[in-house]
Every structure is written in structure tokens, then in C-alpha cells.
Coordinates of C-alpha atoms and ligand atoms in Angstrom, one line a residue:
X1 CA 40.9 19.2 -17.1
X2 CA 42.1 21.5 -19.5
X3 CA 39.8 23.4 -21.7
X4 CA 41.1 21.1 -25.1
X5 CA 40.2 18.1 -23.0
X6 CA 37.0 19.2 -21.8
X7 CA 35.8 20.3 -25.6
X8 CA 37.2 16.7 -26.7
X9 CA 35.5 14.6 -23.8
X10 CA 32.0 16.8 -25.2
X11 CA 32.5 16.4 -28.7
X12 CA 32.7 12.8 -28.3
X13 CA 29.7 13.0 -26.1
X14 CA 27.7 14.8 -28.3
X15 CA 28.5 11.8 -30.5
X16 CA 27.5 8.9 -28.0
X17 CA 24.1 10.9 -27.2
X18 CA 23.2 11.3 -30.9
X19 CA 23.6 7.6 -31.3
X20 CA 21.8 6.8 -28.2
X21 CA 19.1 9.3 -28.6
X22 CA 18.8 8.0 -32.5
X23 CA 18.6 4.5 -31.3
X24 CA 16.1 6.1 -29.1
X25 CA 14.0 7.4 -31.7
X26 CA 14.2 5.0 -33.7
X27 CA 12.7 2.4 -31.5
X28 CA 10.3 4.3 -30.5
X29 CA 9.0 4.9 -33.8
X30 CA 8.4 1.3 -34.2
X31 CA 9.3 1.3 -37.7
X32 CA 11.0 -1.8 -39.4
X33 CA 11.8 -5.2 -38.3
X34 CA 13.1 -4.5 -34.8
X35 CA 13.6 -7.7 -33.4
X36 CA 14.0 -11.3 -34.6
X37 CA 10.8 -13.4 -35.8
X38 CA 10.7 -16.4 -33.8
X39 CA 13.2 -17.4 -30.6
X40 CA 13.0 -20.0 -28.2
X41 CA 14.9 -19.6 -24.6
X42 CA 14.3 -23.3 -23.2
X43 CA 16.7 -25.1 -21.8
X44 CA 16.1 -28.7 -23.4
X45 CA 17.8 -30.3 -25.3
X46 CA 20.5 -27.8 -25.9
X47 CA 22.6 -27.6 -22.7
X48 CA 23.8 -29.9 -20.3
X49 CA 24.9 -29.6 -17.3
X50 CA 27.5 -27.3 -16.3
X51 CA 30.6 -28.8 -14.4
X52 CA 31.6 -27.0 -10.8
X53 CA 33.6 -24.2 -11.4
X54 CA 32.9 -23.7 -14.9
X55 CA 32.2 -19.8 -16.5
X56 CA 29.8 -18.7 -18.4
X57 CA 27.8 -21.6 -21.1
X58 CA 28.7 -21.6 -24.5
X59 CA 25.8 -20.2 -27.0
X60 CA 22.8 -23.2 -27.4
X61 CA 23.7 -24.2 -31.1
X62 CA 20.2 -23.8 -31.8
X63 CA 17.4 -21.7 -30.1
X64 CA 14.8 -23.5 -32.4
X65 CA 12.1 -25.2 -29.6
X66 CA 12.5 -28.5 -29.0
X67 CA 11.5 -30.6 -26.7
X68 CA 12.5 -34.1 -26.0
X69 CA 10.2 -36.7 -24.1
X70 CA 12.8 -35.9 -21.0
X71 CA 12.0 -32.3 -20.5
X72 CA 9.9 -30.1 -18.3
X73 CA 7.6 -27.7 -19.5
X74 CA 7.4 -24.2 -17.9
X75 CA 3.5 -24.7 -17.9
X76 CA 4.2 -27.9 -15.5
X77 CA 6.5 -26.0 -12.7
X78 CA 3.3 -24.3 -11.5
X79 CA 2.2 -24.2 -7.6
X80 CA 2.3 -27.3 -5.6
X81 CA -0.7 -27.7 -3.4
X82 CA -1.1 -26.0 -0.7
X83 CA -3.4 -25.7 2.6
X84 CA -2.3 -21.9 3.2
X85 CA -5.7 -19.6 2.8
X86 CA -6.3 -18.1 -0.2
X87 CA -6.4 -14.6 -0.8
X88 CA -7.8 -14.0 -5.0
X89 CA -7.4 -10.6 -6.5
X90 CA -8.7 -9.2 -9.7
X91 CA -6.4 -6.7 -11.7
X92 CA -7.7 -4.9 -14.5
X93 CA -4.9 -3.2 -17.3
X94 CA -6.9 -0.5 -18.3
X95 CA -6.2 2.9 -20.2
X96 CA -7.0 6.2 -18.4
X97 CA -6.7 9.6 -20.0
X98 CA -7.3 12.9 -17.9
X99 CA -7.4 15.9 -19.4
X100 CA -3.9 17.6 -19.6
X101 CA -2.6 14.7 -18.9
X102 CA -0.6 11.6 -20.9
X103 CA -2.4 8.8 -21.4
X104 CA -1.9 6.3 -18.9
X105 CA -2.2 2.6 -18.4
X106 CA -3.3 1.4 -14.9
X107 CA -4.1 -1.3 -13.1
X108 CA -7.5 -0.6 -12.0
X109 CA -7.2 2.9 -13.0
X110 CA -4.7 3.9 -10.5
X111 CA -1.1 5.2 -10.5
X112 CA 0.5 3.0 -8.9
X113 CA -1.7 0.6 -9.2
X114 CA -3.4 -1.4 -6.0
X115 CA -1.4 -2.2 -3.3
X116 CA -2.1 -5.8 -2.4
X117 CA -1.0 -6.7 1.1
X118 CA -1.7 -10.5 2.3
X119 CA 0.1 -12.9 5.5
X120 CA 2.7 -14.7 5.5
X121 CA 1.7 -17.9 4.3
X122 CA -1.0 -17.5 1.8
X123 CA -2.2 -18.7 -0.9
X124 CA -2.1 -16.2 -3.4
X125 CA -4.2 -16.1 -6.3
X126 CA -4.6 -12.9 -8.9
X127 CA -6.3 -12.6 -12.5
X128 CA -5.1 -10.4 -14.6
X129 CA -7.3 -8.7 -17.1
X130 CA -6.2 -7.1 -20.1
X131 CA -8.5 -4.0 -21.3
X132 CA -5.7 -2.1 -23.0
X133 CA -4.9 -2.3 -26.5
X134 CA -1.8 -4.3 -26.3
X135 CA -0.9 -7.4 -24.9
X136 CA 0.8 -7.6 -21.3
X137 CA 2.0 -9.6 -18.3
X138 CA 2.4 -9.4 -14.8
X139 CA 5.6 -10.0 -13.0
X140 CA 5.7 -10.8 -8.9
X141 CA 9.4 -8.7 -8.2
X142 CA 11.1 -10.3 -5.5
X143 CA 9.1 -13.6 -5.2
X144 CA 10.0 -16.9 -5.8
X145 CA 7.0 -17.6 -7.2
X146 CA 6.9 -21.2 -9.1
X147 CA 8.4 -20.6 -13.1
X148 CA 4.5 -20.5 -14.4
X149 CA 3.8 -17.5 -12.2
X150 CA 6.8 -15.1 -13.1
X151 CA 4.4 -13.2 -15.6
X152 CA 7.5 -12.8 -18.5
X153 CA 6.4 -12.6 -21.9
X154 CA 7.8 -15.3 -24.5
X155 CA 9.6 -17.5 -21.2
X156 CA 6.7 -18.7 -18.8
X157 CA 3.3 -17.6 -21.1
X158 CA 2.3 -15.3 -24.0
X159 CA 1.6 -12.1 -23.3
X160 CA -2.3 -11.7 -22.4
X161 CA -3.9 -10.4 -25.5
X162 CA -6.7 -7.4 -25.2
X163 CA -9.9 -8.8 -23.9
X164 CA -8.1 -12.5 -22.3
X165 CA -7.2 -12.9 -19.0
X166 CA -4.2 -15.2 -17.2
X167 CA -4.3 -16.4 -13.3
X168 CA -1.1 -16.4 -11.2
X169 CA -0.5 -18.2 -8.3
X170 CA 2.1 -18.2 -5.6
X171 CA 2.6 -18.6 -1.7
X172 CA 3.4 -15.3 0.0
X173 CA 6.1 -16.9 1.8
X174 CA 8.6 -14.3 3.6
X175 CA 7.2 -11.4 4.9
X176 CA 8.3 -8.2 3.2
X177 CA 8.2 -5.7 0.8
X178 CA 7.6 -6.2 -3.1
X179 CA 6.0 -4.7 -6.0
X180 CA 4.8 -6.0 -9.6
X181 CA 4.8 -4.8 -12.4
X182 CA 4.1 -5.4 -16.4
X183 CA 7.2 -7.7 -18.0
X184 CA 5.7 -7.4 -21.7
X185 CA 7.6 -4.4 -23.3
X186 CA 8.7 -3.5 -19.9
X187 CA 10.5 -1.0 -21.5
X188 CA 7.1 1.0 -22.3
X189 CA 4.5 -0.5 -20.5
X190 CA 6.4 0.1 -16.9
X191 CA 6.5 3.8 -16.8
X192 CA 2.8 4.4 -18.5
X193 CA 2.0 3.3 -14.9
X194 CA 1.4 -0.3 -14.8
X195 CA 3.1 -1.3 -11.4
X196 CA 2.3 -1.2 -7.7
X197 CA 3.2 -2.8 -4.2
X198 CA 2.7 -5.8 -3.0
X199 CA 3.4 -6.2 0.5
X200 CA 3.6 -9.4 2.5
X201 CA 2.5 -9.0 6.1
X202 CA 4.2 -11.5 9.3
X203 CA 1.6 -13.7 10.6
X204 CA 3.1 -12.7 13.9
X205 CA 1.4 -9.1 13.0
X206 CA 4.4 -6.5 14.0
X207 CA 3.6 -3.2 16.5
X208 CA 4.0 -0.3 14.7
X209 CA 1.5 1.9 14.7
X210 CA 1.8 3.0 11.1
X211 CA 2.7 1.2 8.2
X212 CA 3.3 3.2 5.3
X213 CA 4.5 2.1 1.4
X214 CA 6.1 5.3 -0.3
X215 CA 6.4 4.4 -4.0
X216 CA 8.8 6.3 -6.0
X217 CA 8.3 6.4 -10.1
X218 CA 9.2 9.2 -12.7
X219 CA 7.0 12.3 -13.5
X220 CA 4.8 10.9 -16.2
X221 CA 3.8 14.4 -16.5
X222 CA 7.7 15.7 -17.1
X223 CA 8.6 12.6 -18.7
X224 CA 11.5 13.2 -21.0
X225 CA 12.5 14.2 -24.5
X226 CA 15.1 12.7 -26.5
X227 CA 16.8 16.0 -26.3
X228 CA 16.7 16.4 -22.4
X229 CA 18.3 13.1 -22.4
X230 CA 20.9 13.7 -24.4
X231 CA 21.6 17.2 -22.0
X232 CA 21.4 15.0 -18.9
X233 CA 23.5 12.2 -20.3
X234 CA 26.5 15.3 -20.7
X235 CA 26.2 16.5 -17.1
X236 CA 26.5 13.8 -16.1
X237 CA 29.7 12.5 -17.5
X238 CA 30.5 15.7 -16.0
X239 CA 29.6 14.3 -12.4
X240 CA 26.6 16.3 -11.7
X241 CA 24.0 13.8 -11.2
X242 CA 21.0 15.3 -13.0
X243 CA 17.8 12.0 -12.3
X244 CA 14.4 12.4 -13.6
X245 CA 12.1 14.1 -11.4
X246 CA 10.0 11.6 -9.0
X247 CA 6.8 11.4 -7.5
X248 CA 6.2 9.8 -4.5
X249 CA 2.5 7.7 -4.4
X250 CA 1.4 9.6 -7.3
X251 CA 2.7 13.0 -6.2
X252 CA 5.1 15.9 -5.9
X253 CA 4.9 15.7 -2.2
X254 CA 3.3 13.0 0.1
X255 CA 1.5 14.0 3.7
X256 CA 1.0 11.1 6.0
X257 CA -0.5 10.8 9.5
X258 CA 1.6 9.7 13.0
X259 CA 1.1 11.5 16.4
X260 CA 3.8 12.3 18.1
X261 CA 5.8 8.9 20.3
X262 CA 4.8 6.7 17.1
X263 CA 6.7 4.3 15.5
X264 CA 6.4 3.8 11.8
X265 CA 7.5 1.5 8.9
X266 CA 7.9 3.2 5.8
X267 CA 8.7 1.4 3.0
X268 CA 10.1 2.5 -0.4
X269 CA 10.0 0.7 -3.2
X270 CA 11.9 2.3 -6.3
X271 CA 10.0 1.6 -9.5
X272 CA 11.4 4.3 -11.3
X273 CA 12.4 3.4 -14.7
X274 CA 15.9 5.2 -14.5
X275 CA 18.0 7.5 -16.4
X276 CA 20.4 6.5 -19.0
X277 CA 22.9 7.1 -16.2
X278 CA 20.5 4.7 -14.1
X279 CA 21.0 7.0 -11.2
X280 CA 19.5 5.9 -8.0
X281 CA 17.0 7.0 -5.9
X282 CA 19.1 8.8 -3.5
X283 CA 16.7 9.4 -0.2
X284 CA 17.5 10.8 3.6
X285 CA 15.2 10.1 6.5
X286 CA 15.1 13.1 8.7
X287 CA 14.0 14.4 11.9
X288 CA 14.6 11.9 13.9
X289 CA 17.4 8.5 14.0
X290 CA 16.3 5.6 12.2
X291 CA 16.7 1.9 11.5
X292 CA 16.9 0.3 7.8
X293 CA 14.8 -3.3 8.9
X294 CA 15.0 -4.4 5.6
X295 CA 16.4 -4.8 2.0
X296 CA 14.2 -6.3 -1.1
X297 CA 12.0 -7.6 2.0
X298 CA 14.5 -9.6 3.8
X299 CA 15.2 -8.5 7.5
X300 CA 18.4 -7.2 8.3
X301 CA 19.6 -8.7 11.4
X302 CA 19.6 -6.4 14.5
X303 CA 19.9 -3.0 12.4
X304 CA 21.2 -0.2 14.0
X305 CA 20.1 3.3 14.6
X306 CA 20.9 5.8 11.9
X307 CA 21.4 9.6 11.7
X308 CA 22.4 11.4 8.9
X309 CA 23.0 9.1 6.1
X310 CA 21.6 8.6 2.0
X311 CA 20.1 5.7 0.8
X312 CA 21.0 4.7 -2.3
X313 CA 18.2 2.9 -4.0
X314 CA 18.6 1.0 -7.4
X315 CA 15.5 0.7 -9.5
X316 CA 13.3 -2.0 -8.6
X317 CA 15.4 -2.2 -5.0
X318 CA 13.1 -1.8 -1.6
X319 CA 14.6 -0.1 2.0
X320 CA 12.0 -0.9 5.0
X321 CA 12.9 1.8 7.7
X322 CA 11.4 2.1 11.1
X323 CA 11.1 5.5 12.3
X324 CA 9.9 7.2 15.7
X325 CA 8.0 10.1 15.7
X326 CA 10.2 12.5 18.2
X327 CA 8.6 15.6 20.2
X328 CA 9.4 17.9 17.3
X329 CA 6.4 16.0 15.9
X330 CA 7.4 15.6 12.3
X331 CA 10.4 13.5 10.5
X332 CA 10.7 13.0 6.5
X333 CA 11.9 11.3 3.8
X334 CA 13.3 13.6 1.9
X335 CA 14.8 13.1 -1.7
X336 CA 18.4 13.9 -1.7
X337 CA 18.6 15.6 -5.6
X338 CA 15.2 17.8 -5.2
X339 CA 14.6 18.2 -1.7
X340 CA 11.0 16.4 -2.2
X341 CA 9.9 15.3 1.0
X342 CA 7.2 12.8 2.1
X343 CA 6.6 14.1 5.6
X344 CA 4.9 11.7 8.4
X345 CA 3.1 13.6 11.8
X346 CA 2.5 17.3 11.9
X347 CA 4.8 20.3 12.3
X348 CA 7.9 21.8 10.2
X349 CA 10.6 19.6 8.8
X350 CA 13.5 21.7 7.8
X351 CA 15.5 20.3 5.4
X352 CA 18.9 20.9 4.9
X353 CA 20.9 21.8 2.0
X354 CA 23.1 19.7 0.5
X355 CA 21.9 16.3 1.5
X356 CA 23.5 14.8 -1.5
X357 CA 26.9 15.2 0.6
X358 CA 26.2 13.2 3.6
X359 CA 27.9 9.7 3.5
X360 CA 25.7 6.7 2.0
X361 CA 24.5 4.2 4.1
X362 CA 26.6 1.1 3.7
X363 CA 25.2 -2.3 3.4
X364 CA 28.2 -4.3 3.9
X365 CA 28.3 -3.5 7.8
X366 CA 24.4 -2.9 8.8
X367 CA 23.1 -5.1 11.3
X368 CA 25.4 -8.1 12.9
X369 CA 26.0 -11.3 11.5
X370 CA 24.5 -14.2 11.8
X371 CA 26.1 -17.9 10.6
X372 CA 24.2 -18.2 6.7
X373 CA 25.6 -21.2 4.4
X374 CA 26.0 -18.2 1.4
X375 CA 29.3 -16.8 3.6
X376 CA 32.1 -14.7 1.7
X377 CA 34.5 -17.1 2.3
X378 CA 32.0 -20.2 1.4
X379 CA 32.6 -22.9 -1.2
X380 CA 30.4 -23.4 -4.3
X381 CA 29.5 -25.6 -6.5
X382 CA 29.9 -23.3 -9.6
X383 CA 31.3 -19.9 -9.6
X384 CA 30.3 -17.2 -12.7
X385 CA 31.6 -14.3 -13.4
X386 CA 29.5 -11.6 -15.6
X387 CA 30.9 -8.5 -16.7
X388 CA 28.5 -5.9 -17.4
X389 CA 29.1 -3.6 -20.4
X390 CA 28.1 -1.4 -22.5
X391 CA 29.0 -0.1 -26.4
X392 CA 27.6 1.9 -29.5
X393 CA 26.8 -0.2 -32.3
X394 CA 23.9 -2.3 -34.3
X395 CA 21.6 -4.6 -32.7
X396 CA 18.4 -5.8 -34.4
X397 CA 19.5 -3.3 -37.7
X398 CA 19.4 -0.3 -35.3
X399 CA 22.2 1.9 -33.7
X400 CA 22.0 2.0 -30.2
X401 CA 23.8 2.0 -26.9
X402 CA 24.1 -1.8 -26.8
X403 CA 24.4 -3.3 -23.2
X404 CA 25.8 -6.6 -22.5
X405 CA 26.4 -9.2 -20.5
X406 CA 30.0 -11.4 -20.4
X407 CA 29.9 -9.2 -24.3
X408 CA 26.4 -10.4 -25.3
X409 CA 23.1 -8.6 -25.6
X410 CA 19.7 -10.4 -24.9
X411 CA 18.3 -12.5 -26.7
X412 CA 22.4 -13.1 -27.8
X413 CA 23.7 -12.8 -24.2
X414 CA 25.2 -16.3 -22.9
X415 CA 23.5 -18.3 -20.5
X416 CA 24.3 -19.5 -17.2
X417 CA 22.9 -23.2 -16.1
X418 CA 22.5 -24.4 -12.5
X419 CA 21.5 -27.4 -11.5
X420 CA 18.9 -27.9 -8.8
X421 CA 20.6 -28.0 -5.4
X422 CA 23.7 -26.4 -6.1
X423 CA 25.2 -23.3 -4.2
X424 CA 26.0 -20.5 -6.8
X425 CA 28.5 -17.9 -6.8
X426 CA 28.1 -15.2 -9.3
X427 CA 30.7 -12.3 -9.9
X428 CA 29.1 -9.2 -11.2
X429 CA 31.9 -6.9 -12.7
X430 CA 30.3 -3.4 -14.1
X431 CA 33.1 -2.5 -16.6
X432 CA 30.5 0.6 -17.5
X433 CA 30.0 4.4 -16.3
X434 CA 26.7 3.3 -15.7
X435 CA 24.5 1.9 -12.7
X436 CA 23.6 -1.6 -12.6
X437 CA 20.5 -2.5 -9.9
X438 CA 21.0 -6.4 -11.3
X439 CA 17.5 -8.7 -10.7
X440 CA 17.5 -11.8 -10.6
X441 CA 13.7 -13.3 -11.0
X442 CA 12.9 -16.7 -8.7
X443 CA 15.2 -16.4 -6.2
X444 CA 17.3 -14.4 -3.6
X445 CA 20.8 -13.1 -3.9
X446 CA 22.9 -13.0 -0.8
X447 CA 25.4 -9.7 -1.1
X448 CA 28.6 -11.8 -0.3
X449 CA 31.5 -8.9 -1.3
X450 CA 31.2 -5.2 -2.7
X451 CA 33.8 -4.0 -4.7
X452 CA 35.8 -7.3 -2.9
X453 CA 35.3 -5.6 0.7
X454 CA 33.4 -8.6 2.2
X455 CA 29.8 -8.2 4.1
X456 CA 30.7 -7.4 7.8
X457 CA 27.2 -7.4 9.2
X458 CA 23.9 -9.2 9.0
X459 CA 23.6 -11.4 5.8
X460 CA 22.0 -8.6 2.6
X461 CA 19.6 -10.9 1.1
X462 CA 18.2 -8.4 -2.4
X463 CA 16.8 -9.6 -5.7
X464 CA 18.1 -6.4 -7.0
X465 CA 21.9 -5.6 -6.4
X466 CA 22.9 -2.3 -7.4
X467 CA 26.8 -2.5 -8.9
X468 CA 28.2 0.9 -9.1
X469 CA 30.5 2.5 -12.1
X470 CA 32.9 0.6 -12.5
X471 CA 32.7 -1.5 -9.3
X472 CA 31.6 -5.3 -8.5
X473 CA 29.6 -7.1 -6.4
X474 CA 29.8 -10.7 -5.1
X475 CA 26.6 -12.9 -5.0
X476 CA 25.5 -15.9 -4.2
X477 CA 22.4 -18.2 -4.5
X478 CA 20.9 -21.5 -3.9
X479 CA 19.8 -23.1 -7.2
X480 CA 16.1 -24.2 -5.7
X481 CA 13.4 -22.8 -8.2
X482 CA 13.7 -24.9 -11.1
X483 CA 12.8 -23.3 -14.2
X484 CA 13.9 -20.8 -16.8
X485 CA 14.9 -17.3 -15.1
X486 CA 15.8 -13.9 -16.4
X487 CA 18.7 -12.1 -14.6
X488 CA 18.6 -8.3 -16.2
X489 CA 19.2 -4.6 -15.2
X490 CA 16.4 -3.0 -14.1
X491 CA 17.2 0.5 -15.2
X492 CA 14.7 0.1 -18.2
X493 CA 16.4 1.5 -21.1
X494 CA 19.6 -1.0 -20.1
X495 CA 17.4 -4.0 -20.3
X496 CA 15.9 -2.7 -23.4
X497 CA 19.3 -2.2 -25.0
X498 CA 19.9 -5.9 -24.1
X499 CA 21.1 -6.4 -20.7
X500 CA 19.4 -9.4 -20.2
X501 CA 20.6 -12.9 -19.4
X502 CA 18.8 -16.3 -19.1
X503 CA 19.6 -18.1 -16.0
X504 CA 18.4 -21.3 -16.6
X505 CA 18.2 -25.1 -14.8
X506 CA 18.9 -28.1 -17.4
X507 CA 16.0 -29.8 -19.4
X508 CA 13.1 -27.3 -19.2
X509 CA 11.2 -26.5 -22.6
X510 CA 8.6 -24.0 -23.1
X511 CA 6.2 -23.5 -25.6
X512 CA 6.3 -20.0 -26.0
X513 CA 8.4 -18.3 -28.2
X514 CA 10.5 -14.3 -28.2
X515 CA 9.7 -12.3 -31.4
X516 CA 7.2 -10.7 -33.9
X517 CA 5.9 -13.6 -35.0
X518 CA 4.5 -14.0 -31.4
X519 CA 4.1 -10.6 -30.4
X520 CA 6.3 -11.7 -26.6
X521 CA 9.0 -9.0 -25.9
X522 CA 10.0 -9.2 -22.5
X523 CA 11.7 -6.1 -22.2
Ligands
LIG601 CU1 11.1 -6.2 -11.8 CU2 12.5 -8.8 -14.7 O1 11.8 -7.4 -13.3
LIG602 CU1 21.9 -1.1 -16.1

């Protein structure tokens, strides 16, 4: 680039990044009316079915609630009875100050919070309790728990006001690894430290001899100004990636035991909030070859061994790797950016430099394949496309770095309707700079193309996809959870600048409403 250009391209940088960081600001300050009063996101009455093939909805005329005698409440699609045991847990929100410290808010007063772990197969049952001074919610990542149970804020219950409590239930029904987290003011409520793992174990119990969760979230204690921000949002458009810090479990560094001959899961759940970039975790195992077992929980079928490669880990997205202690005594899992290693076993791990060069691990040809209905080359009943973008402008009276889906920005964004039963193809086009790690909540998405190269290998079953700049991904699902469903970015700041979408099945009302006049902001 010449140095005219390069002046230009950071001129009109400085630009973008004084609107962002204003819109920042701004919302942060929690001045003014920020968001509209009063919204309703049911289905009922306002949407019929969509015909095979079909795009995107058009706009409900009316988000008004309104429920005809034909419709469903959200408060009805709870858990079906089950015989499975049943495993109950208490969480408390609480707030916990140390000296020197932000304030943070816990669930029962750690950061992250309790790992709950249960078997394939139970009945799970947890009470939330709210001691902080704000309403909040818990949502289940990764589980298709029934539409009463997914914990977001306005769609499937009010937010649990200070003092009240809420009960969730849901079967722990494929083993694997997932996490929960607040989805009331996500935004905010996330990163002050209220989220942890929750980790469903095989009832055929599995042989490794450790089994370890590494859970990677930003440096409350470094967290960011708007100013650092705006620094790190011009490297980057220069193509240095510049993340957050992380800690891993709570730390800079993480220690854990295995003798030498073990084998050991590790799994890492990214529950990082994200940059403005949303740059992902980027992490290398070391010291020894490795498998990756599993995305978002799901096995990958017959993984193979691995040297020398970077994981690339969207917010909100899992990796389950199986690792064998060699005679050296020690392997890690180091972070790619920083160097910062959790280390498993005893001895020296040297780390390379420049990690962040090594080629990333590609999840279009791990594992091999086996015959799955959601194929590429599979026909659907309705195919979507959503194009992810993202602007400068005015939402709720504010500037800020708008992000949309197919052009519109939650609660605005368009909706997209499936009907119980039906096989659903989604394009995701990322017509952004940015990273996308796309969630859907109540189901699984099979990876069916990146970037239109088709999936090779075992079948990639995430509820997080991670579309890259500019890139796309191919997914598919089957429409089997009725209810009312967010689909959103879990980069935190994206989904707060409205990249949210309702992915709804016909006829369902709920009683609960978006909006200051209820207090329920989802993200
Ligand atoms: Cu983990 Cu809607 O989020
Ligand atoms: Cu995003």
C-alpha cells in the first residue's frame, strides 16, 4: 500500500472507531431510552407457514402479543416426563468484590462458576437464585433443552428479579461438552463472570485417566477501555490480530496433574466475550500428537492424530482433545497470540515461537464419514440464506456499529419459520471483516460446506459455527424442538449491536415481552 492509502484506510478508521467506541460509551452509560418499550417475539398468529424453498419471512405486521385459542405457549413446551434419575443443583448469582479487584458476579462465588458434570441420560434439574442486584437468566449452550428451559430473557421467562428464583429442567441427553451462562444483558452480565461448564458424562464411563475442562474467558482484571479498543480495532484492519488477554480457569497460567503414559481429555470451552474483531481463541496442543474427539460435544467420527496444528475456537465453540502423556513427561495447551500455556504432567514444555503460523486444523476433513441424512449434497425442505453484515448508523437513537442479519438488526432482524419435522438448510454468508461464531439455541447444526468446499470427513455437528471474513458456511438442521429459538453471534458486542435472529416454529405465543417496560433484554 502506498503511504496516501495507508493514511486514508486510517483516517477512515479513526472514524469507524469513534462511532463504535461512542456507541460504546454511550450504551454503557445507560442514559436515555435505549431500547423499545414493549416487544413481543411469538410466533402466533402472525406467520404462517413457510413454503419449501422459500427465503427469509417477511416482517410479522405486528409484534403486539397475541394469542389465539390455537397457539402454544412457551410456558407449555416444558420437559416431558421422564424416568431418567435426577440430578438437582442450586446456583446462586451472587456479587463478589476482592480487594483490587472489579467487582464480580458469580455463580456461587466463583469464576467460572461450578462445573456441573452429570450421565448421559439424566434428569436434570437446577434453581437458579438471584442475589445480585439485577435481574438474570440462565441459558443451557449447546442443549436442546425443551423451549421453557433455554433461560432467554423476554422469549421463554422474565428475567429472575433480585431475591426470586426460576427452576430449569432438561435431560442430559448426548454426552459432551457445554457450558451456561447468563442470557439477560448477556452483553454485561457474561463477562462479570457469570458462566461455567457443564459437562455431560457417557453412561458407558470412558478410560482416560484424566479429564480435564480448560475454560478460557477475558482478563476481567485487564478488561478493556474504550480507547484500547479503538487501538486494537486499527491493528487489526492492519492484519495483526491483537485478542484480549485470556485466562484459563481463572488464571494466567493453569498447572494440571498426569503421570507420564496417561491419557487425558482436555476440553476447552471458549467463553470469552470477543473482540470487536471477534478473533478466536487460537490454541496449539504441544508436546506430544493429539486427537480433536469432539466439536460443541458431538464426537467426531474416528479422529485422527494431530501434530503441529491451531485450533481456531469461536466464542461459545468447545474442542474435546485426547492427549497422551509422552516420556518427556509434559504436553500443553498453549495459546497461540501470548504463549500462555496450561501445562498437564511435570517437566519443561518449550514453546515455540511463532505458533500463530502453523496451519489451522481443518474441520471439513477430520475424522471419516459416516452416512448422516444432513449430507452436502442432501435435499431439504426449505433452504435460507442469511447474510451477515455489519454498518455504522442509528439503532434505538444511538450511533453504533449496527450488525445485521439478511440487513436487519434484532429485535428488527427477519425471522426464519420451520415447521416441525422438516430438514433445514441454512446459508450463512459473512459479507463482514469480522468473525461470526453463529449459535443456534435448541438444536444442532451439521457443518454441511465451508466457504462451498464440502465436509470430507466425519459429519461436524456444532451449535456454534464460526464463519470467517468474508467467507460462508453451509448448515443444516432438523426442525425437532418446537418453540421460539434465537440464532445470534456470540462475539458479545455483535449480538449486542443486533445480530440476533428469531428462528421460530408456527403458532407459539409467549407471554413475555422484550423492552423497558419489562426489564427482559436478551442480549
Ligand atoms: Cu451461549 Cu444465546 O447463547
Ligand atoms: Cu459476530
Amino acid at each position: 500500500m502506498s503511504k496516501a492509502v495507508k493514511i486514508a484506510c486510517v483516517l477512515v478508521l479513526v472514524v469507524i472507531c469513534i462511532i463504535v467506541t461512542a456507541g460504546f460509551v454511550i450504551r454503557s452509560g445507560k442514559k436515555g431510552n435505549p431500547s423499545p418499550e414493549s416487544i413481543n417475539m411469538g410466533s402466533a398468529g402472525s406467520m404462517g407457514p413457510m413454503p419449501p424453498g422459500a427465503h427469509t419471512s417477511e416482517q410479522p405486521e405486528s409484534k403486539e402479543a397475541k394469542s389465539p385459542a390455537n397457539t402454544v405457549s412457551v410456558d407449555d413446551l416444558g420437559l416431558a416426563p421422564s424416568n431418567g434419575p435426577v440430578k438437582s443443583f442450586a446456583i446462586t448469582a451472587e456479587v463478589m468484590k476482592k480487594a483490587g479487584q472489579s467487582e464480580l458476579w458469580t455463580y456461587n462465588g466463583t469464576v467460572p462458576g461450578p462445573e456441573i458434570r452429570v450421565t448421559e441420560g439424566d434428569h436434570v434439574h437446577v434453581t437458579l437464585i438471584n442475589h445480585l442486584p439485577v435481574p438474570t437468566s440462565i441459558h443451557w449452550h449447546g442443549i436442546a433443552v425443551p423451549n421453557r428451559s433455554d433461560g432467554v430473557a423476554g422469549l421463554t421467562q422474565d428475567a429472575v428479579k433480585p431475591g426470586q428464583s426460576y427452576t430449569y429442567d432438561f435431560i442430559a441427553a448426548e454426552p459432551g461438552t457445554y457450558w451456561y451462562h447468563s442470557h439477560t444483558n448477556t452483553f454485561e452480565q457474561e463477562p462479570r463472570g457469570l458462566f461455567a461448564a457443564l459437562i455431560i458424562e457417557p453412561r458407558n464411563r470412558s478410560h482416560y485417566d484424566h479429564d480435564y475442562t480448560l475454560v478460557y474467558f477475558d482478563d476481567y482484571n485487564k478488561s478493556q477501555t474504550a480507547g484500547q479498543i479503538v487501538w486494537q480495532r486499527i491493528q487489526q484492519s492492519f492484519g495483526r490480530e491483537v485478542p484480549p488477554p485470556v485466562m484459563v480457569n481463572g488464571k494466567e497460567e493453569e498447572e494440571l496433574e498426569a503421570a507420564r503414559g496417561q491419557t487425558v481429555r482436555v476440553r476447552i470451552i471458549n467463553a470469552s466475550a470477543g473482540d470487536m474483531q471477534g478473533t478466536p481463541l487460537r490454541i496449539v496442543p504441544l508436546g506430544a500428537p493429539f486427537q480433536v474427539v469432539a466439536l460443541d460435544g458431538h464426537d467426531i467420527h474416528k479422529p485422527q492424530t494431530l501434530s503441529s496444528e491451531v485450533l481456531s475456537i469461536g466464542q461459545g465453540q468447545r474442542y474435546d482433545l485426547v492427549i497422551t502423556v509422552p516420556s518427556s513427561g509434559i504436553v500443553g495447551v498453549v495459546n497461540a497470540f501470548s504463549g500462555q500455556a496450561a501445562s498437564i504432567g511435570q517437566g519443561n514444555l518449550s514453546i515455540p515461537k511463532n505458533l500463530n503460523d502453523l496451519p489451522t486444523f481443518d474441520l471439513t476433513s477430520s475424522g471419516v464419514p459416516v452416512l448422516s441424512a444432513l449430507a452436502p449434497d442432501a435435499r431439504f425442505d426449505a433452504n435460507y440464506t442469511v447474510t451477515l453484515g455489519s454498518k455504522p448508523g442509528f439503532r434505538f437513537g444511538q450511533i453504533e456499529l449496527i450488525h445485521t442479519m439478511n440487513g436487519g438488526a434484532f429485535p428488527d432482524s427477519p425471522t426464519l419459520v420451520v415447521e416441525k419435522g422438516q430438514m433445514v438448510h441454512v446459508r450463512l454468508e459473512n459479507k463482514s471483516a469480522e468473525y461470526h461464531p453463529i449459535h443456534l439455541h435448541g438444536h444442532v447444526l451439521t457443518v454441511l460446506r465451508v466457504n462451498d468446499r464440502p465436509v470430507t470427513g466425519s459429519p461436524v455437528r456444532q451449535d456454534t459455527v464460526l464463519v470467517y471474513p468474508h467467507q460462508t458456511a453451509d448448515v443444516a438442521f432438523v426442525a425437532d424442538n418446537p418453540g421460539l429459538w434465537m440464532m445470534h453471534c456470540h462475539v458479545l458486542i455483535h449480538a449486542n449491536f443486533g445480530m440476533d435472529m428469531m428462528v421460530v416454529y408456527p403458532n407459539i405465543s409467549t407471554p413475555y415481552t422484550i423492552g423497558t417496560k419489562s426489564g427482559n433484554f436478551p442480549d
